[in-house]
Amino acid sequence: MNRLILINFLSAAGLAIILFAVRRLLFVSEEIRQYILKAFCVLLLIFNVMRYTFNSVTAGKIKIPVEFSAVTYFVLPIIVLFNLNKIRPWGAYAGILAGSFFFLKGIFLGDKVYVGYNPVTVATSVLCHGILLFCGLLMISEKRYSKYA
């Protein structure tokens, strides 16, 4: 199996694992789910702060995240960690949107899209988008959101 078809398979496997993990967490207490959610948000935030800082220092110019997914790497953890409940639904759906589209793109177009990408870059993207999807799904499993919240 060549490397490019492997990306399609890994995207499908990653999506299945995330969905399985979230489904399993529906049966644990809300306190444990919140602890897991916050732990993943801390991990995501620290990892991306370090990554963007390191890339900015080594490149000699500041790299500011402007893409939807890259902004969500920072906004979703901040919403969760600082209990910004008024915009929590936005964080949940932003995580789901960024994560699900990334994995769907990987499943259906991974062999075409990631041809020239470094494997470390692809692995980093899978990790970050996987955490976004995981956190978004976990957040919407907490309670029902309404337009009146």
Short mmCIF file of N, CA, C and O in Angstrom, two decimals:
data_model
loop_
_atom_site.label_atom_id
_atom_site.label_comp_id
_atom_site.label_asym_id
_atom_site.label_seq_id
_atom_site.Cartn_x
_atom_site.Cartn_y
_atom_site.Cartn_z
N MET A 1 0.86 -1.17 0.00
CA MET A 1 0.00 0.00 0.00
C MET A 1 0.90 1.23 0.00
O MET A 1 1.77 1.37 0.85
N ASN A 2 0.68 2.11 -0.93
CA ASN A 2 1.56 3.28 -0.98
C ASN A 2 1.16 4.31 0.08
O ASN A 2 0.09 4.24 0.68
N ARG A 3 2.03 5.26 0.28
CA ARG A 3 1.87 6.25 1.35
C ARG A 3 0.61 7.08 1.18
O ARG A 3 -0.04 7.45 2.15
N LEU A 4 0.24 7.37 -0.06
CA LEU A 4 -0.90 8.26 -0.28
C LEU A 4 -2.22 7.59 0.06
O LEU A 4 -3.10 8.20 0.67
N ILE A 5 -2.39 6.33 -0.30
CA ILE A 5 -3.62 5.63 0.06
C ILE A 5 -3.67 5.41 1.56
O ILE A 5 -4.73 5.37 2.16
N LEU A 6 -2.51 5.30 2.18
CA LEU A 6 -2.44 5.16 3.62
C LEU A 6 -3.06 6.37 4.32
O LEU A 6 -3.69 6.23 5.36
N ILE A 7 -2.91 7.56 3.75
CA ILE A 7 -3.50 8.77 4.34
C ILE A 7 -5.02 8.64 4.36
O ILE A 7 -5.66 8.99 5.35
N ASN A 8 -5.61 8.14 3.29
CA ASN A 8 -7.06 7.94 3.26
C ASN A 8 -7.49 6.98 4.37
O ASN A 8 -8.46 7.23 5.10
N PHE A 9 -6.76 5.88 4.49
CA PHE A 9 -7.08 4.87 5.50
C PHE A 9 -6.90 5.43 6.91
O PHE A 9 -7.75 5.22 7.79
N LEU A 10 -5.81 6.15 7.16
CA LEU A 10 -5.57 6.70 8.49
C LEU A 10 -6.61 7.75 8.86
O LEU A 10 -6.99 7.85 10.03
N SER A 11 -7.06 8.52 7.89
CA SER A 11 -8.13 9.49 8.16
C SER A 11 -9.41 8.78 8.58
O SER A 11 -10.07 9.20 9.54
N ALA A 12 -9.75 7.73 7.88
CA ALA A 12 -10.96 6.97 8.21
C ALA A 12 -10.82 6.31 9.59
O ALA A 12 -11.75 6.34 10.41
N ALA A 13 -9.65 5.75 9.86
CA ALA A 13 -9.42 5.11 11.15
C ALA A 13 -9.44 6.15 12.28
O ALA A 13 -10.03 5.89 13.35
N GLY A 14 -8.83 7.30 12.06
CA GLY A 14 -8.83 8.36 13.07
C GLY A 14 -10.23 8.83 13.39
O GLY A 14 -10.59 9.00 14.56
N LEU A 15 -11.04 9.02 12.36
CA LEU A 15 -12.42 9.44 12.56
C LEU A 15 -13.20 8.39 13.35
O LEU A 15 -13.93 8.71 14.28
N ALA A 16 -13.02 7.12 13.01
CA ALA A 16 -13.72 6.04 13.72
C ALA A 16 -13.31 5.98 15.19
O ALA A 16 -14.16 5.81 16.07
N ILE A 17 -12.03 6.16 15.46
CA ILE A 17 -11.55 6.14 16.85
C ILE A 17 -12.13 7.29 17.65
O ILE A 17 -12.56 7.11 18.80
N ILE A 18 -12.17 8.47 17.05
CA ILE A 18 -12.73 9.64 17.75
C ILE A 18 -14.21 9.42 18.05
O ILE A 18 -14.66 9.67 19.17
N LEU A 19 -14.96 8.96 17.08
CA LEU A 19 -16.39 8.72 17.29
C LEU A 19 -16.62 7.65 18.36
O LEU A 19 -17.51 7.78 19.20
N PHE A 20 -15.80 6.61 18.34
CA PHE A 20 -15.91 5.55 19.35
C PHE A 20 -15.60 6.09 20.74
O PHE A 20 -16.32 5.80 21.70
N ALA A 21 -14.54 6.90 20.85
CA ALA A 21 -14.15 7.44 22.15
C ALA A 21 -15.23 8.36 22.72
O ALA A 21 -15.56 8.28 23.91
N VAL A 22 -15.79 9.22 21.87
CA VAL A 22 -16.84 10.12 22.35
C VAL A 22 -18.06 9.32 22.77
O VAL A 22 -18.67 9.59 23.81
N ARG A 23 -18.40 8.32 22.01
CA ARG A 23 -19.57 7.47 22.37
C ARG A 23 -19.35 6.79 23.71
O ARG A 23 -20.26 6.71 24.52
N ARG A 24 -18.15 6.30 23.96
CA ARG A 24 -17.85 5.65 25.24
C ARG A 24 -17.93 6.65 26.39
O ARG A 24 -18.34 6.28 27.49
N LEU A 25 -17.52 7.88 26.13
CA LEU A 25 -17.53 8.88 27.20
C LEU A 25 -18.93 9.37 27.55
O LEU A 25 -19.10 10.04 28.57
N LEU A 26 -19.91 9.06 26.74
CA LEU A 26 -21.28 9.44 27.07
C LEU A 26 -21.78 8.72 28.31
O LEU A 26 -22.73 9.16 28.95
N PHE A 27 -21.13 7.60 28.65
CA PHE A 27 -21.58 6.78 29.77
C PHE A 27 -20.80 7.04 31.06
O PHE A 27 -20.99 6.32 32.03
N VAL A 28 -19.93 8.03 31.06
CA VAL A 28 -19.22 8.39 32.30
C VAL A 28 -19.84 9.67 32.85
O VAL A 28 -20.60 10.35 32.18
N SER A 29 -19.47 9.99 34.06
CA SER A 29 -20.08 11.16 34.72
C SER A 29 -19.67 12.46 34.03
O SER A 29 -18.63 12.53 33.38
N GLU A 30 -20.49 13.46 34.24
CA GLU A 30 -20.23 14.79 33.66
C GLU A 30 -18.91 15.35 34.18
O GLU A 30 -18.17 15.99 33.45
N GLU A 31 -18.60 15.09 35.43
CA GLU A 31 -17.36 15.58 36.03
C GLU A 31 -16.13 15.00 35.31
O GLU A 31 -15.18 15.72 35.01
N ILE A 32 -16.16 13.73 35.02
CA ILE A 32 -15.03 13.09 34.32
C ILE A 32 -14.94 13.61 32.89
O ILE A 32 -13.85 13.88 32.39
N ARG A 33 -16.09 13.77 32.22
CA ARG A 33 -16.08 14.32 30.85
C ARG A 33 -15.48 15.72 30.83
O ARG A 33 -14.70 16.06 29.94
N GLN A 34 -15.83 16.53 31.81
CA GLN A 34 -15.29 17.89 31.87
C GLN A 34 -13.79 17.88 32.11
O GLN A 34 -13.05 18.67 31.53
N TYR A 35 -13.34 16.98 32.96
CA TYR A 35 -11.91 16.85 33.23
C TYR A 35 -11.16 16.46 31.95
O TYR A 35 -10.13 17.04 31.62
N ILE A 36 -11.69 15.48 31.23
CA ILE A 36 -11.07 15.03 29.98
C ILE A 36 -11.08 16.14 28.94
O ILE A 36 -10.09 16.40 28.26
N LEU A 37 -12.21 16.84 28.82
CA LEU A 37 -12.32 17.95 27.88
C LEU A 37 -11.28 19.04 28.18
O LEU A 37 -10.57 19.50 27.28
N LYS A 38 -11.17 19.41 29.43
CA LYS A 38 -10.21 20.45 29.81
C LYS A 38 -8.77 19.99 29.60
O LYS A 38 -7.92 20.77 29.18
N ALA A 39 -8.50 18.71 29.87
CA ALA A 39 -7.15 18.19 29.66
C ALA A 39 -6.76 18.26 28.18
O ALA A 39 -5.65 18.69 27.84
N PHE A 40 -7.67 17.87 27.29
CA PHE A 40 -7.39 17.95 25.86
C PHE A 40 -7.26 19.40 25.39
O PHE A 40 -6.45 19.70 24.52
N CYS A 41 -8.05 20.30 25.97
CA CYS A 41 -7.95 21.71 25.60
C CYS A 41 -6.61 22.31 26.03
O CYS A 41 -6.01 23.09 25.29
N VAL A 42 -6.15 21.95 27.23
CA VAL A 42 -4.83 22.41 27.69
C VAL A 42 -3.75 21.89 26.76
O VAL A 42 -2.86 22.63 26.34
N LEU A 43 -3.84 20.61 26.42
CA LEU A 43 -2.86 20.00 25.51
C LEU A 43 -2.85 20.72 24.17
O LEU A 43 -1.78 21.08 23.65
N LEU A 44 -4.02 20.95 23.59
CA LEU A 44 -4.13 21.61 22.30
C LEU A 44 -3.58 23.03 22.35
O LEU A 44 -2.83 23.45 21.46
N LEU A 45 -3.94 23.76 23.38
CA LEU A 45 -3.49 25.15 23.50
C LEU A 45 -1.97 25.24 23.68
O LEU A 45 -1.30 26.00 22.97
N ILE A 46 -1.42 24.46 24.59
CA ILE A 46 0.03 24.49 24.82
C ILE A 46 0.79 24.06 23.57
O ILE A 46 1.77 24.70 23.18
N PHE A 47 0.33 22.99 22.95
CA PHE A 47 1.01 22.49 21.75
C PHE A 47 1.04 23.55 20.66
O PHE A 47 2.07 23.80 20.03
N ASN A 48 -0.08 24.21 20.41
CA ASN A 48 -0.14 25.20 19.33
C ASN A 48 0.57 26.51 19.67
O ASN A 48 1.14 27.14 18.79
N VAL A 49 0.54 26.91 20.93
CA VAL A 49 1.32 28.09 21.32
C VAL A 49 2.80 27.81 21.09
O VAL A 49 3.52 28.64 20.51
N MET A 50 3.24 26.63 21.49
CA MET A 50 4.65 26.27 21.29
C MET A 50 4.98 26.15 19.80
O MET A 50 6.02 26.62 19.36
N ARG A 51 4.09 25.54 19.05
CA ARG A 51 4.33 25.34 17.62
C ARG A 51 4.41 26.68 16.88
O ARG A 51 5.34 26.91 16.09
N TYR A 52 3.46 27.57 17.12
CA TYR A 52 3.48 28.86 16.43
C TYR A 52 4.64 29.73 16.90
O TYR A 52 5.23 30.46 16.11
N THR A 53 4.97 29.66 18.18
CA THR A 53 6.12 30.41 18.69
C THR A 53 7.41 29.89 18.08
O THR A 53 8.25 30.68 17.61
N PHE A 54 7.59 28.58 18.07
CA PHE A 54 8.80 27.98 17.50
C PHE A 54 8.93 28.32 16.02
O PHE A 54 10.00 28.71 15.56
N ASN A 55 7.84 28.19 15.28
CA ASN A 55 7.88 28.51 13.85
C ASN A 55 8.18 29.98 13.60
O ASN A 55 8.89 30.33 12.66
N SER A 56 7.66 30.85 14.45
CA SER A 56 7.92 32.28 14.30
C SER A 56 9.38 32.62 14.61
O SER A 56 10.01 33.41 13.91
N VAL A 57 9.92 31.99 15.65
CA VAL A 57 11.31 32.25 16.02
C VAL A 57 12.27 31.72 14.97
O VAL A 57 13.21 32.41 14.57
N THR A 58 12.04 30.49 14.50
CA THR A 58 12.95 29.90 13.52
C THR A 58 12.84 30.57 12.15
O THR A 58 13.83 30.65 11.43
N ALA A 59 11.65 31.04 11.80
CA ALA A 59 11.48 31.69 10.49
C ALA A 59 11.92 33.15 10.52
O ALA A 59 12.14 33.76 9.47
N GLY A 60 12.03 33.71 11.71
CA GLY A 60 12.44 35.11 11.82
C GLY A 60 11.31 36.09 11.58
O GLY A 60 11.54 37.30 11.49
N LYS A 61 10.11 35.62 11.44
CA LYS A 61 8.96 36.51 11.28
C LYS A 61 7.77 35.91 12.01
O LYS A 61 7.66 34.69 12.15
N ILE A 62 6.90 36.76 12.47
CA ILE A 62 5.76 36.31 13.27
C ILE A 62 4.74 35.63 12.38
O ILE A 62 4.35 36.16 11.34
N LYS A 63 4.31 34.45 12.80
CA LYS A 63 3.27 33.70 12.07
C LYS A 63 1.99 33.78 12.89
O LYS A 63 1.94 33.30 14.02
N ILE A 64 0.98 34.42 12.31
CA ILE A 64 -0.30 34.60 13.00
C ILE A 64 -1.33 33.68 12.35
O ILE A 64 -1.50 33.71 11.13
N PRO A 65 -2.03 32.88 13.14
CA PRO A 65 -3.04 31.99 12.57
C PRO A 65 -4.25 32.77 12.05
O PRO A 65 -4.82 33.58 12.78
N VAL A 66 -4.59 32.56 10.79
CA VAL A 66 -5.75 33.24 10.21
C VAL A 66 -6.75 32.27 9.59
O VAL A 66 -7.89 32.63 9.38
N GLU A 67 -6.33 31.06 9.30
CA GLU A 67 -7.23 30.05 8.74
C GLU A 67 -8.23 29.63 9.83
O GLU A 67 -7.91 29.65 11.01
N PHE A 68 -9.42 29.24 9.43
CA PHE A 68 -10.48 28.89 10.38
C PHE A 68 -10.01 27.85 11.38
O PHE A 68 -10.18 28.00 12.59
N SER A 69 -9.41 26.77 10.91
CA SER A 69 -8.94 25.71 11.81
C SER A 69 -7.88 26.22 12.76
O SER A 69 -7.90 25.91 13.95
N ALA A 70 -6.94 26.99 12.26
CA ALA A 70 -5.86 27.50 13.09
C ALA A 70 -6.38 28.43 14.18
O ALA A 70 -5.90 28.39 15.32
N VAL A 71 -7.35 29.25 13.86
CA VAL A 71 -7.95 30.12 14.87
C VAL A 71 -8.70 29.28 15.89
O VAL A 71 -8.62 29.53 17.10
N THR A 72 -9.37 28.25 15.43
CA THR A 72 -10.11 27.36 16.33
C THR A 72 -9.18 26.62 17.28
O THR A 72 -9.58 26.29 18.40
N TYR A 73 -7.94 26.35 16.87
CA TYR A 73 -6.95 25.73 17.77
C TYR A 73 -6.80 26.53 19.05
O TYR A 73 -6.49 25.97 20.10
N PHE A 74 -6.97 27.84 18.98
CA PHE A 74 -6.79 28.70 20.13
C PHE A 74 -8.11 29.08 20.79
O PHE A 74 -8.21 29.13 22.01
N VAL A 75 -9.13 29.36 19.98
CA VAL A 75 -10.39 29.86 20.52
C VAL A 75 -11.14 28.78 21.30
O VAL A 75 -11.63 29.05 22.41
N LEU A 76 -11.23 27.58 20.79
CA LEU A 76 -11.97 26.52 21.47
C LEU A 76 -11.39 26.24 22.86
O LEU A 76 -12.15 26.21 23.83
N PRO A 77 -10.08 26.04 23.01
CA PRO A 77 -9.55 25.82 24.37
C PRO A 77 -9.78 27.01 25.31
O PRO A 77 -10.07 26.82 26.49
N ILE A 78 -9.68 28.22 24.79
CA ILE A 78 -9.91 29.39 25.64
C ILE A 78 -11.36 29.44 26.11
O ILE A 78 -11.63 29.73 27.28
N ILE A 79 -12.29 29.11 25.22
CA ILE A 79 -13.71 29.08 25.59
C ILE A 79 -13.94 28.08 26.71
O ILE A 79 -14.63 28.35 27.69
N VAL A 80 -13.35 26.90 26.58
CA VAL A 80 -13.56 25.84 27.57
C VAL A 80 -12.85 26.18 28.88
O VAL A 80 -13.44 26.08 29.96
N LEU A 81 -11.59 26.56 28.81
CA LEU A 81 -10.80 26.76 30.02
C LEU A 81 -11.23 27.97 30.83
O LEU A 81 -11.08 27.98 32.05
N PHE A 82 -11.77 28.99 30.17
CA PHE A 82 -12.22 30.19 30.88
C PHE A 82 -13.73 30.21 31.07
O PHE A 82 -14.29 31.25 31.44
N ASN A 83 -14.40 29.10 30.80
CA ASN A 83 -15.85 28.96 31.01
C ASN A 83 -16.64 30.10 30.37
O ASN A 83 -17.50 30.71 31.01
N LEU A 84 -16.36 30.36 29.11
CA LEU A 84 -17.08 31.40 28.38
C LEU A 84 -18.36 30.78 27.80
O LEU A 84 -18.46 30.47 26.62
N ASN A 85 -19.34 30.62 28.68
CA ASN A 85 -20.54 29.86 28.33
C ASN A 85 -21.40 30.51 27.26
O ASN A 85 -22.13 29.82 26.55
N LYS A 86 -21.35 31.82 27.14
CA LYS A 86 -22.17 32.50 26.11
C LYS A 86 -21.74 32.11 24.70
O LYS A 86 -22.56 32.08 23.80
N ILE A 87 -20.45 31.84 24.50
CA ILE A 87 -19.97 31.47 23.17
C ILE A 87 -19.54 30.00 23.09
O ILE A 87 -18.96 29.57 22.11
N ARG A 88 -19.88 29.23 24.10
CA ARG A 88 -19.54 27.80 24.12
C ARG A 88 -20.14 27.04 22.93
O ARG A 88 -19.47 26.20 22.34
N PRO A 89 -21.39 27.32 22.54
CA PRO A 89 -21.92 26.62 21.35
C PRO A 89 -21.09 26.91 20.09
O PRO A 89 -20.87 26.02 19.28
N TRP A 90 -20.62 28.14 19.94
CA TRP A 90 -19.78 28.45 18.78
C TRP A 90 -18.51 27.62 18.82
O TRP A 90 -18.08 27.09 17.80
N GLY A 91 -17.89 27.50 19.99
CA GLY A 91 -16.67 26.70 20.12
C GLY A 91 -16.91 25.25 19.76
O GLY A 91 -16.10 24.61 19.07
N ALA A 92 -18.03 24.71 20.23
CA ALA A 92 -18.35 23.31 19.94
C ALA A 92 -18.52 23.09 18.44
O ALA A 92 -17.92 22.16 17.87
N TYR A 93 -19.31 23.92 17.82
CA TYR A 93 -19.56 23.73 16.39
C TYR A 93 -18.36 24.09 15.52
O TYR A 93 -18.17 23.49 14.47
N ALA A 94 -17.53 25.01 15.97
CA ALA A 94 -16.30 25.32 15.24
C ALA A 94 -15.36 24.11 15.27
O ALA A 94 -14.74 23.76 14.26
N GLY A 95 -15.25 23.47 16.42
CA GLY A 95 -14.42 22.28 16.54
C GLY A 95 -14.93 21.14 15.67
O GLY A 95 -14.16 20.45 15.00
N ILE A 96 -16.25 20.96 15.67
CA ILE A 96 -16.85 19.90 14.85
C ILE A 96 -16.65 20.21 13.37
O ILE A 96 -16.28 19.33 12.59
N LEU A 97 -16.86 21.45 12.99
CA LEU A 97 -16.72 21.84 11.58
C LEU A 97 -15.29 21.65 11.10
O LEU A 97 -15.04 21.00 10.08
N ALA A 98 -14.33 22.19 11.84
CA ALA A 98 -12.92 22.09 11.43
C ALA A 98 -12.46 20.63 11.42
O ALA A 98 -11.80 20.18 10.48
N GLY A 99 -12.81 19.89 12.46
CA GLY A 99 -12.36 18.50 12.55
C GLY A 99 -13.01 17.59 11.54
O GLY A 99 -12.34 16.80 10.88
N SER A 100 -14.32 17.70 11.39
CA SER A 100 -15.02 16.78 10.48
C SER A 100 -14.64 17.03 9.02
O SER A 100 -14.42 16.08 8.27
N PHE A 101 -14.54 18.30 8.63
CA PHE A 101 -14.15 18.57 7.24
C PHE A 101 -12.71 18.11 6.96
O PHE A 101 -12.41 17.64 5.88
N PHE A 102 -11.84 18.25 7.95
CA PHE A 102 -10.47 17.78 7.77
C PHE A 102 -10.45 16.27 7.54
O PHE A 102 -9.79 15.78 6.62
N PHE A 103 -11.17 15.53 8.39
CA PHE A 103 -11.15 14.08 8.24
C PHE A 103 -11.88 13.61 6.98
O PHE A 103 -11.44 12.66 6.33
N LEU A 104 -12.97 14.26 6.62
CA LEU A 104 -13.66 13.90 5.39
C LEU A 104 -12.79 14.18 4.17
O LEU A 104 -12.75 13.39 3.23
N LYS A 105 -12.08 15.31 4.21
CA LYS A 105 -11.15 15.62 3.12
C LYS A 105 -10.06 14.56 3.06
O LYS A 105 -9.68 14.11 1.98
N GLY A 106 -9.57 14.13 4.21
CA GLY A 106 -8.54 13.10 4.24
C GLY A 106 -9.02 11.77 3.72
O GLY A 106 -8.29 11.06 3.02
N ILE A 107 -10.26 11.42 4.04
CA ILE A 107 -10.82 10.14 3.59
C ILE A 107 -11.00 10.13 2.07
O ILE A 107 -10.60 9.19 1.39
N PHE A 108 -11.61 11.19 1.55
CA PHE A 108 -11.96 11.18 0.13
C PHE A 108 -10.89 11.77 -0.79
O PHE A 108 -10.80 11.38 -1.95
N LEU A 109 -10.09 12.71 -0.29
CA LEU A 109 -9.11 13.37 -1.15
C LEU A 109 -7.69 13.33 -0.60
O LEU A 109 -6.81 14.01 -1.12
N GLY A 110 -7.47 12.56 0.44
CA GLY A 110 -6.15 12.55 1.09
C GLY A 110 -5.02 12.20 0.16
O GLY A 110 -3.94 12.78 0.23
N ASP A 111 -5.25 11.27 -0.75
CA ASP A 111 -4.18 10.87 -1.68
C ASP A 111 -3.84 11.97 -2.67
O ASP A 111 -2.75 11.99 -3.23
N LYS A 112 -4.76 12.91 -2.89
CA LYS A 112 -4.50 14.00 -3.84
C LYS A 112 -4.04 15.28 -3.13
O LYS A 112 -3.18 15.99 -3.62
N VAL A 113 -4.61 15.55 -1.98
CA VAL A 113 -4.33 16.81 -1.28
C VAL A 113 -2.96 16.82 -0.61
O VAL A 113 -2.26 17.82 -0.64
N TYR A 114 -2.57 15.70 -0.02
CA TYR A 114 -1.36 15.68 0.81
C TYR A 114 -0.13 15.16 0.09
O TYR A 114 0.82 14.74 0.74
N VAL A 115 -0.11 15.22 -1.22
CA VAL A 115 1.01 14.69 -2.01
C VAL A 115 2.33 15.34 -1.62
O VAL A 115 3.32 14.67 -1.37
N GLY A 116 2.38 16.65 -1.54
CA GLY A 116 3.64 17.35 -1.30
C GLY A 116 3.91 17.68 0.16
O GLY A 116 4.88 18.36 0.46
N TYR A 117 3.06 17.23 1.07
CA TYR A 117 3.22 17.60 2.47
C TYR A 117 4.21 16.69 3.18
O TYR A 117 4.30 15.50 2.92
N ASN A 118 4.93 17.29 4.11
CA ASN A 118 5.84 16.56 4.99
C ASN A 118 5.00 15.66 5.91
O ASN A 118 3.98 16.12 6.44
N PRO A 119 5.38 14.42 6.15
CA PRO A 119 4.61 13.53 7.03
C PRO A 119 4.42 14.09 8.44
O PRO A 119 3.39 13.86 9.07
N VAL A 120 5.39 14.83 8.94
CA VAL A 120 5.26 15.43 10.28
C VAL A 120 4.15 16.48 10.28
O VAL A 120 3.36 16.57 11.22
N THR A 121 4.05 17.26 9.21
CA THR A 121 2.99 18.26 9.09
C THR A 121 1.63 17.60 9.04
O THR A 121 0.68 18.06 9.68
N VAL A 122 1.52 16.51 8.28
CA VAL A 122 0.26 15.77 8.20
C VAL A 122 -0.11 15.20 9.56
O VAL A 122 -1.26 15.30 10.01
N ALA A 123 0.86 14.61 10.25
CA ALA A 123 0.60 14.03 11.57
C ALA A 123 0.16 15.10 12.57
O ALA A 123 -0.77 14.89 13.36
N THR A 124 0.79 16.26 12.52
CA THR A 124 0.42 17.38 13.39
C THR A 124 -1.00 17.83 13.10
O THR A 124 -1.79 18.08 14.02
N SER A 125 -1.35 17.91 11.84
CA SER A 125 -2.71 18.32 11.46
C SER A 125 -3.73 17.30 11.91
O SER A 125 -4.81 17.66 12.39
N VAL A 126 -3.42 16.02 11.75
CA VAL A 126 -4.34 14.97 12.20
C VAL A 126 -4.55 15.07 13.71
O VAL A 126 -5.69 14.99 14.19
N LEU A 127 -3.48 15.27 14.45
CA LEU A 127 -3.58 15.39 15.91
C LEU A 127 -4.44 16.59 16.31
O LEU A 127 -5.40 16.45 17.08
N CYS A 128 -4.14 17.75 15.75
CA CYS A 128 -4.87 18.96 16.14
C CYS A 128 -6.34 18.92 15.72
O CYS A 128 -7.23 19.26 16.50
N HIS A 129 -6.60 18.49 14.50
CA HIS A 129 -7.99 18.41 14.04
C HIS A 129 -8.75 17.30 14.76
O HIS A 129 -9.95 17.43 15.00
N GLY A 130 -8.05 16.24 15.11
CA GLY A 130 -8.69 15.18 15.89
C GLY A 130 -9.11 15.68 17.25
O GLY A 130 -10.21 15.38 17.72
N ILE A 131 -8.26 16.46 17.89
CA ILE A 131 -8.62 17.02 19.20
C ILE A 131 -9.77 18.02 19.06
O ILE A 131 -10.68 18.05 19.89
N LEU A 132 -9.76 18.83 17.99
CA LEU A 132 -10.87 19.76 17.77
C LEU A 132 -12.20 19.01 17.63
O LEU A 132 -13.20 19.38 18.26
N LEU A 133 -12.20 17.97 16.81
CA LEU A 133 -13.43 17.19 16.61
C LEU A 133 -13.85 16.52 17.90
O LEU A 133 -15.03 16.55 18.27
N PHE A 134 -12.91 15.90 18.59
CA PHE A 134 -13.19 15.22 19.85
C PHE A 134 -13.81 16.19 20.85
O PHE A 134 -14.84 15.90 21.46
N CYS A 135 -13.18 17.35 21.03
CA CYS A 135 -13.68 18.33 22.00
C CYS A 135 -15.04 18.89 21.59
O CYS A 135 -15.93 19.05 22.44
N GLY A 136 -15.21 19.17 20.30
CA GLY A 136 -16.50 19.68 19.84
C GLY A 136 -17.63 18.69 20.08
O GLY A 136 -18.71 19.06 20.57
N LEU A 137 -17.39 17.43 19.76
CA LEU A 137 -18.41 16.41 19.99
C LEU A 137 -18.68 16.21 21.48
O LEU A 137 -19.82 16.02 21.89
N LEU A 138 -17.63 16.26 22.27
CA LEU A 138 -17.81 16.12 23.72
C LEU A 138 -18.60 17.29 24.29
O LEU A 138 -19.44 17.12 25.17
N MET A 139 -18.35 18.49 23.75
CA MET A 139 -19.06 19.67 24.23
C MET A 139 -20.55 19.62 23.90
O MET A 139 -21.37 20.00 24.72
N ILE A 140 -20.90 19.14 22.71
CA ILE A 140 -22.34 19.11 22.40
C ILE A 140 -23.04 17.95 23.09
O ILE A 140 -24.26 17.93 23.14
N SER A 141 -22.28 17.01 23.63
CA SER A 141 -22.91 15.92 24.37
C SER A 141 -23.28 16.35 25.78
O SER A 141 -24.02 15.64 26.47
N GLU A 142 -22.79 17.51 26.22
CA GLU A 142 -23.03 17.97 27.59
C GLU A 142 -24.47 18.35 27.84
O GLU A 142 -25.08 17.97 28.81
N LYS A 143 -25.01 19.17 26.97
CA LYS A 143 -26.36 19.70 27.17
C LYS A 143 -26.90 20.19 25.85
O LYS A 143 -26.18 20.32 24.88
N ARG A 144 -28.16 20.48 25.85
CA ARG A 144 -28.77 21.03 24.65
C ARG A 144 -28.55 22.52 24.62
O ARG A 144 -28.65 23.21 25.62
N TYR A 145 -28.22 23.01 23.43
CA TYR A 145 -28.04 24.44 23.24
C TYR A 145 -29.28 25.00 22.57
O TYR A 145 -29.87 24.37 21.71
N SER A 146 -29.67 26.18 22.97
CA SER A 146 -30.79 26.82 22.30
C SER A 146 -30.39 28.25 21.96
O SER A 146 -29.43 28.79 22.50
N LYS A 147 -31.16 28.85 21.09
CA LYS A 147 -30.86 30.23 20.72
C LYS A 147 -31.16 31.18 21.88
O LYS A 147 -30.77 32.33 21.83
N TYR A 148 -31.81 30.70 22.92
CA TYR A 148 -32.15 31.54 24.06
C TYR A 148 -31.17 31.41 25.20
O TYR A 148 -31.34 32.03 26.24
N ALA A 149 -30.11 30.58 25.03
CA ALA A 149 -29.17 30.34 26.12
C ALA A 149 -28.29 31.54 26.38
O ALA A 149 -28.02 32.35 25.58
#
